[in-house]
mmCIF file of C-alpha atoms in Angstrom:
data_model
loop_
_atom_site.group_PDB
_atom_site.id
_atom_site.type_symbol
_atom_site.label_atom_id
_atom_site.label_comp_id
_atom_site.label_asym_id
_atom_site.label_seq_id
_atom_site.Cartn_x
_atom_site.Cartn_y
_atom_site.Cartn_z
ATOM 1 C CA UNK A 3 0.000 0.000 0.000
ATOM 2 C CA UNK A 4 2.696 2.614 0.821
ATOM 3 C CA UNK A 5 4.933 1.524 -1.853
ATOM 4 C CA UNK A 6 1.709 2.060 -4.096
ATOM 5 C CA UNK A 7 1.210 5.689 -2.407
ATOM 6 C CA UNK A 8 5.164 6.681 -3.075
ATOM 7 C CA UNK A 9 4.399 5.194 -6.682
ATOM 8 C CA UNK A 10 1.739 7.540 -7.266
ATOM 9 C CA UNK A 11 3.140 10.410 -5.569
ATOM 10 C CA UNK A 12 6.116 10.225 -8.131
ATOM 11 C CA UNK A 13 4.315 10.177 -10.756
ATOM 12 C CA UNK A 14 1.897 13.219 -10.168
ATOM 13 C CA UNK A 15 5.045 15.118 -8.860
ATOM 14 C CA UNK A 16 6.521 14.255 -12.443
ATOM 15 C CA UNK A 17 3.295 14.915 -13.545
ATOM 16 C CA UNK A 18 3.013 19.035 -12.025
ATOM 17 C CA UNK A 19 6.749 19.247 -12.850
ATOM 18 C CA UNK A 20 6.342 19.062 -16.564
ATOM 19 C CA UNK A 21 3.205 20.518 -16.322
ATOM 20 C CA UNK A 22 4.778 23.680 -14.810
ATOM 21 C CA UNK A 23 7.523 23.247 -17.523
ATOM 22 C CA UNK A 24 5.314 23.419 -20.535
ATOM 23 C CA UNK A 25 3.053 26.195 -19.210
ATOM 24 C CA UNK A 26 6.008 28.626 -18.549
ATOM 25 C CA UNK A 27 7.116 27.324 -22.203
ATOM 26 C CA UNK A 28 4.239 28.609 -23.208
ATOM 27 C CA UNK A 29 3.925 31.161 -21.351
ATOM 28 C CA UNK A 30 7.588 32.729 -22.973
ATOM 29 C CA UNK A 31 6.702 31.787 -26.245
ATOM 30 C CA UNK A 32 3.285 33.615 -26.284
ATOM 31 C CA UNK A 33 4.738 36.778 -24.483
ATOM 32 C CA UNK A 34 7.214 37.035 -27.056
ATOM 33 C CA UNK A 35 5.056 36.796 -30.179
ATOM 34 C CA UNK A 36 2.811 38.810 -28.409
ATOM 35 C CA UNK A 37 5.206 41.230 -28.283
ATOM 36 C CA UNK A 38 6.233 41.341 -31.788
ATOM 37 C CA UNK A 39 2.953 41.700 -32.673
ATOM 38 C CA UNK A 40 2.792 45.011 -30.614
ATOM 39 C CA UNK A 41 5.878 46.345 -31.771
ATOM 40 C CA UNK A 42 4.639 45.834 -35.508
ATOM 41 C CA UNK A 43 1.622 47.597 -35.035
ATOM 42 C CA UNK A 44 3.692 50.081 -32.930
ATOM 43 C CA UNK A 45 5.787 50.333 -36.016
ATOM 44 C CA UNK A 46 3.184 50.654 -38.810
ATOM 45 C CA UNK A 47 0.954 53.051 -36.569
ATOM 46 C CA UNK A 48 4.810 55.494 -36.355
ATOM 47 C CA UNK A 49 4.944 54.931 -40.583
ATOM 48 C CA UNK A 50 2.118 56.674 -40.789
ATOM 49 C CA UNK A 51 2.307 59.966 -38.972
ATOM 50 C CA UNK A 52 6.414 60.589 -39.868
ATOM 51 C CA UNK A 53 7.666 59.746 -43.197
ATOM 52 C CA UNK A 54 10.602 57.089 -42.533
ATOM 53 C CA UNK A 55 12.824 58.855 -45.518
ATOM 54 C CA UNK A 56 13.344 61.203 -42.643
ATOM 55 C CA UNK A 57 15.269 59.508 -40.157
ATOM 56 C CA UNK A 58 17.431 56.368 -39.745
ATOM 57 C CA UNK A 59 17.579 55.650 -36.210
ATOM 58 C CA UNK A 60 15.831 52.820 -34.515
ATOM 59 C CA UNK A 61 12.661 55.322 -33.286
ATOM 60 C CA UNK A 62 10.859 52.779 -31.035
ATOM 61 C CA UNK A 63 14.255 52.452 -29.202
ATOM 62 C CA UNK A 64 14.551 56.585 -28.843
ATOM 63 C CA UNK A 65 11.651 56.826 -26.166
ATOM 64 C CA UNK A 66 11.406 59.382 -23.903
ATOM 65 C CA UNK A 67 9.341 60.248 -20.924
ATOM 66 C CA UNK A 68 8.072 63.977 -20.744
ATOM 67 C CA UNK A 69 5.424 65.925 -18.738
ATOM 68 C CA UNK A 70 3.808 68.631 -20.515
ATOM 69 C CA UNK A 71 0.760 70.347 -20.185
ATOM 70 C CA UNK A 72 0.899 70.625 -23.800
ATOM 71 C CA UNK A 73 0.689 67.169 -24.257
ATOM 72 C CA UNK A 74 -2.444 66.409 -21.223
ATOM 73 C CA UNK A 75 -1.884 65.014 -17.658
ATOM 74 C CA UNK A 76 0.789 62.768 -17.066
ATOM 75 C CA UNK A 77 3.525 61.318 -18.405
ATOM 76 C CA UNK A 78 3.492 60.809 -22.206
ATOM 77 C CA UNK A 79 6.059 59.056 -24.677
ATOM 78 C CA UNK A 80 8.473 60.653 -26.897
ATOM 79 C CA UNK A 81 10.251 59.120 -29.798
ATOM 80 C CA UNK A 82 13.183 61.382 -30.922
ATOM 81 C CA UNK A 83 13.963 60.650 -34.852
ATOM 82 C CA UNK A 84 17.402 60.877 -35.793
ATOM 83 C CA UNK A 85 19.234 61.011 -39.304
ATOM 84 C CA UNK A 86 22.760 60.258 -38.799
ATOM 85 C CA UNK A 87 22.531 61.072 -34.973
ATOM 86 C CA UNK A 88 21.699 64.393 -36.022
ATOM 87 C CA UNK A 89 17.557 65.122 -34.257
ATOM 88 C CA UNK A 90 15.111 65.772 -36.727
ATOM 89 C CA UNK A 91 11.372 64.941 -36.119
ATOM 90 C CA UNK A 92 9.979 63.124 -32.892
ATOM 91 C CA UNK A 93 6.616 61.043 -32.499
ATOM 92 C CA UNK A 94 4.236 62.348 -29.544
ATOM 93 C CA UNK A 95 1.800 60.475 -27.775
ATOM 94 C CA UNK A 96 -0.783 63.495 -26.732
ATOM 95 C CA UNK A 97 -4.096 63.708 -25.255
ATOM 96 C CA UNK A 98 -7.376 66.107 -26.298
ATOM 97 C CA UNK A 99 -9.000 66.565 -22.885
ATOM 98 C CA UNK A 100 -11.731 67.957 -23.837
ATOM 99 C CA UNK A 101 -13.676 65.670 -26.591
ATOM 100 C CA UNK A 102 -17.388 65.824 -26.653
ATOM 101 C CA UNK A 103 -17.334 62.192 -24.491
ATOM 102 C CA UNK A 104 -13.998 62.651 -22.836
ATOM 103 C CA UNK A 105 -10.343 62.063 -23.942
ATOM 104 C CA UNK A 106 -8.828 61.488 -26.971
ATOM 105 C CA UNK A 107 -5.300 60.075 -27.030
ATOM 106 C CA UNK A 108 -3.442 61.036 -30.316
ATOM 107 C CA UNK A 109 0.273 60.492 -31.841
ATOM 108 C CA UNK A 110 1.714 63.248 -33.935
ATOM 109 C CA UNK A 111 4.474 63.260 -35.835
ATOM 110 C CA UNK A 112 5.710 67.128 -35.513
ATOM 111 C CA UNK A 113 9.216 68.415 -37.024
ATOM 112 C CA UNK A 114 11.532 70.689 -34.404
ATOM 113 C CA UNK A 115 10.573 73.671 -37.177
ATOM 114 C CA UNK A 116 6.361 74.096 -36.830
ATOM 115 C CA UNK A 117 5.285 71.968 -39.292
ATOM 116 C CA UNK A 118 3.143 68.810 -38.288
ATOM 117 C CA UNK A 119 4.233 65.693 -40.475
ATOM 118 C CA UNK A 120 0.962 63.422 -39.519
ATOM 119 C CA UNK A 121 -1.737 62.314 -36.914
ATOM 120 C CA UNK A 122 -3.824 59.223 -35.880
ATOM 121 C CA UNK A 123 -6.103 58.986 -33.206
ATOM 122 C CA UNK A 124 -5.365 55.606 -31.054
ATOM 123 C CA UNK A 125 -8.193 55.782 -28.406
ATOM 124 C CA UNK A 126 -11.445 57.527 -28.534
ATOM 125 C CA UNK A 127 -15.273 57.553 -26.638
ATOM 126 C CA UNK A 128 -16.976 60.005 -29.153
ATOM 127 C CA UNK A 129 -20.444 59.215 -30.041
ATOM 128 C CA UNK A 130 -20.535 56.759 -33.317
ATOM 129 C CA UNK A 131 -21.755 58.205 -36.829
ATOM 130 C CA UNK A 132 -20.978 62.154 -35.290
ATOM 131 C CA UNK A 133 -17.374 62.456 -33.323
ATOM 132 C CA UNK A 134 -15.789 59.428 -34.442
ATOM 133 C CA UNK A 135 -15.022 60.204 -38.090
ATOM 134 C CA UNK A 136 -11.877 61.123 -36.541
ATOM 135 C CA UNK A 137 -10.615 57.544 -37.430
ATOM 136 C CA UNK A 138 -9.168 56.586 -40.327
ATOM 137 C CA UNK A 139 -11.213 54.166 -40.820
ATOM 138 C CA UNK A 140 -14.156 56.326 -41.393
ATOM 139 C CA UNK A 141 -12.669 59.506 -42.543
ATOM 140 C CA UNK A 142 -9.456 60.567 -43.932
ATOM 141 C CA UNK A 143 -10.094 63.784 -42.256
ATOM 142 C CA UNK A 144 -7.377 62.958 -39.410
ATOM 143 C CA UNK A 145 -4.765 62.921 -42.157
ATOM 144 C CA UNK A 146 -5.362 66.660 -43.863
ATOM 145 C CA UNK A 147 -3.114 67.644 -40.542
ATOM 146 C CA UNK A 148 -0.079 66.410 -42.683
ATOM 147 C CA UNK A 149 2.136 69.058 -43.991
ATOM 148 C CA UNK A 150 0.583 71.922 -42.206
ATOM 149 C CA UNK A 151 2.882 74.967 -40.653
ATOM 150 C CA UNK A 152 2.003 75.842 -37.234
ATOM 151 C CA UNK A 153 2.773 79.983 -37.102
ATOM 152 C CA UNK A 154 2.630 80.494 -33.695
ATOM 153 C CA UNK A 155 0.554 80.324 -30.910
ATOM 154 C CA UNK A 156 -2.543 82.714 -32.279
ATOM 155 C CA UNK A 157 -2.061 81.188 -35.869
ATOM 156 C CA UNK A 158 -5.375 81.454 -36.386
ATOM 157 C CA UNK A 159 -5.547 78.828 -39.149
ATOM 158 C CA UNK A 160 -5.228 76.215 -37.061
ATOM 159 C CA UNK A 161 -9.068 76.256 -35.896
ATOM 160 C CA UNK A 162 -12.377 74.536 -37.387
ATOM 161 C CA UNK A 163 -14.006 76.488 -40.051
ATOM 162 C CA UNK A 164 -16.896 77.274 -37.383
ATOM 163 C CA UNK A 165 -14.005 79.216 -35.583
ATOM 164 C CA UNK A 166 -12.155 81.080 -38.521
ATOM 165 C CA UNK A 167 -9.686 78.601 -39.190
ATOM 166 C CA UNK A 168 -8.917 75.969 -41.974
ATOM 167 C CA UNK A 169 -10.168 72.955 -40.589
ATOM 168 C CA UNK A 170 -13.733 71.199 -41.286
ATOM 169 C CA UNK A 171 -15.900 70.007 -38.792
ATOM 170 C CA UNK A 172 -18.545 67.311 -38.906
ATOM 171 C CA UNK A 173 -22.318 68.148 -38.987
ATOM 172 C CA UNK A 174 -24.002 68.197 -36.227
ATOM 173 C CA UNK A 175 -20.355 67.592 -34.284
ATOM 174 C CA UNK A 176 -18.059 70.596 -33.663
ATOM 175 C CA UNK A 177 -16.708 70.060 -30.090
ATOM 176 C CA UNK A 178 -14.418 66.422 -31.336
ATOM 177 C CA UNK A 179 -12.809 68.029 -34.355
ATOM 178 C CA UNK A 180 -11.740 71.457 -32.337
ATOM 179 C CA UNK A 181 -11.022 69.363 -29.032
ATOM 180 C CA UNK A 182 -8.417 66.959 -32.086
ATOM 181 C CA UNK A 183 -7.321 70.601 -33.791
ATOM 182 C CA UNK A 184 -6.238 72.239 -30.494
ATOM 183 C CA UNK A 185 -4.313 69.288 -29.270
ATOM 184 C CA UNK A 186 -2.451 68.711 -32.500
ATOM 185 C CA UNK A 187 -1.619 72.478 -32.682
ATOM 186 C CA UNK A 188 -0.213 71.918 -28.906
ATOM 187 C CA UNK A 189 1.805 69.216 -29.881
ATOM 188 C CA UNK A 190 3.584 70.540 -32.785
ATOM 189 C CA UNK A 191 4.392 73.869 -30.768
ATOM 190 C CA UNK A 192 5.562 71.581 -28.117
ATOM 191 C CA UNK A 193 7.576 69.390 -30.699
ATOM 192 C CA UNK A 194 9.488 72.996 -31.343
ATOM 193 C CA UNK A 195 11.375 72.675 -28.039
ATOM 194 C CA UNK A 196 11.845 69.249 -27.412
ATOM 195 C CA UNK A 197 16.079 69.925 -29.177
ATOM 196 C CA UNK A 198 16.897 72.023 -26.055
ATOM 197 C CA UNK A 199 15.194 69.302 -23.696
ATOM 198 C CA UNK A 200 17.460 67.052 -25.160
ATOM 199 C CA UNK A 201 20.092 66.384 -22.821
ATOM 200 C CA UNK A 202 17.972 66.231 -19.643
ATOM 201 C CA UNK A 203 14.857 63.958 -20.787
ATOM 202 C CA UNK A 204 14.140 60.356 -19.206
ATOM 203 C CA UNK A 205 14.699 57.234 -21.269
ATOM 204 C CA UNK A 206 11.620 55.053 -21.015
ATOM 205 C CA UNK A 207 11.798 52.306 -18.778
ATOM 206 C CA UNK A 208 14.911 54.360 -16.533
#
């Protein structure tokens, strides 16, 4: 009887020890596809607001952590884009605060000179068929940002039509596209100073 107890007590320790073994195996193996997947949508989603002829740098390894009012409440990422070492563009992760149904987190693409290279909006609670042609995926209104000069802080162009400036709105929906204008005009004035913040910023993940 007790040799048949120690018999079976091998076998389901054997048992949870290769259990253990192939769920960690697992485990590693999902985490890291996982997180190629991330970075490749990571990568694809920086494509699109900053042209990559611009800069030859690894720019998901250039992070940065800054806090800006400029750029919402708390911390937000910044990838600095280098050609030949030299800084020359930087993606923004940056936050409209005031959307009609709350925040909406952006990433800009923004040169060091004014002008704003591109924009996507990557989370959003706006009201469906109104506030959310802000996607791409509805509207390619998100992507007439590219190009565009910022002139200042009263450059009055960058406002909705409603407001004097050069920007549509959406019928029956003002307060998304002004809330997306505002914070993309932020950004890119913001983007102007990040060369002299340079030397003192904090490397993601420090």
């Amino acid at each position: 009887m007790l040799k048949t107890m120690r018999k079976h007590g091998v076998t389901l320790a054997l048992f949870a020890v290769g259990t253990t073994g192939l769920t960690a195996a697992i485990d590693q193996v999902t985490k890291t596809t996982i997180a190629q997947q991330a970075a490749g949508q990571q990568k694809a989603l920086f494509d699109q607001v900053l042209p990559v002829e611009l800069y030859n740098n690894d720019l998901q390894k250039s992070c940065y952590l800054v806090s800006a009012p400029a750029l919402g409440t708390g911390q937000h990422r910044v990838y600095i884009a280098t050609h030949d070492n030299t800084p020359v563009a930087a993606v923004l992760e940056t936050t409209a605060p005031d959307g009609y149904s709350g925040a909406i987190k952006l990433l800009v693409g923004a040169d060091f000179h004014g002008t704003v290279l591109g924009s996507r909006v990557i989370e959003h609670h706006e009201t469906p068929g109104l506030g959310d042609k802000i996607e791409l995926r509805l509207s390619d209104w998100i992507t007439h940002f590219a190009g565009k000069k910022i002139n200042g802080e009263n450059d009055s162009h960058w406002a909705v039509k409603k407001d004097g400036g050069d920007f549509d709105q959406f019928t029956g929906a003002t307060i998304t596209p002004r809330a997306v204008v505002n914070a993309v005009k932020r950004t890119g004035l913001y983007a102007e100073t990040l060369p002299a913040q340079l030397s003192h910023l904090s490397a993601c993940g420090e």
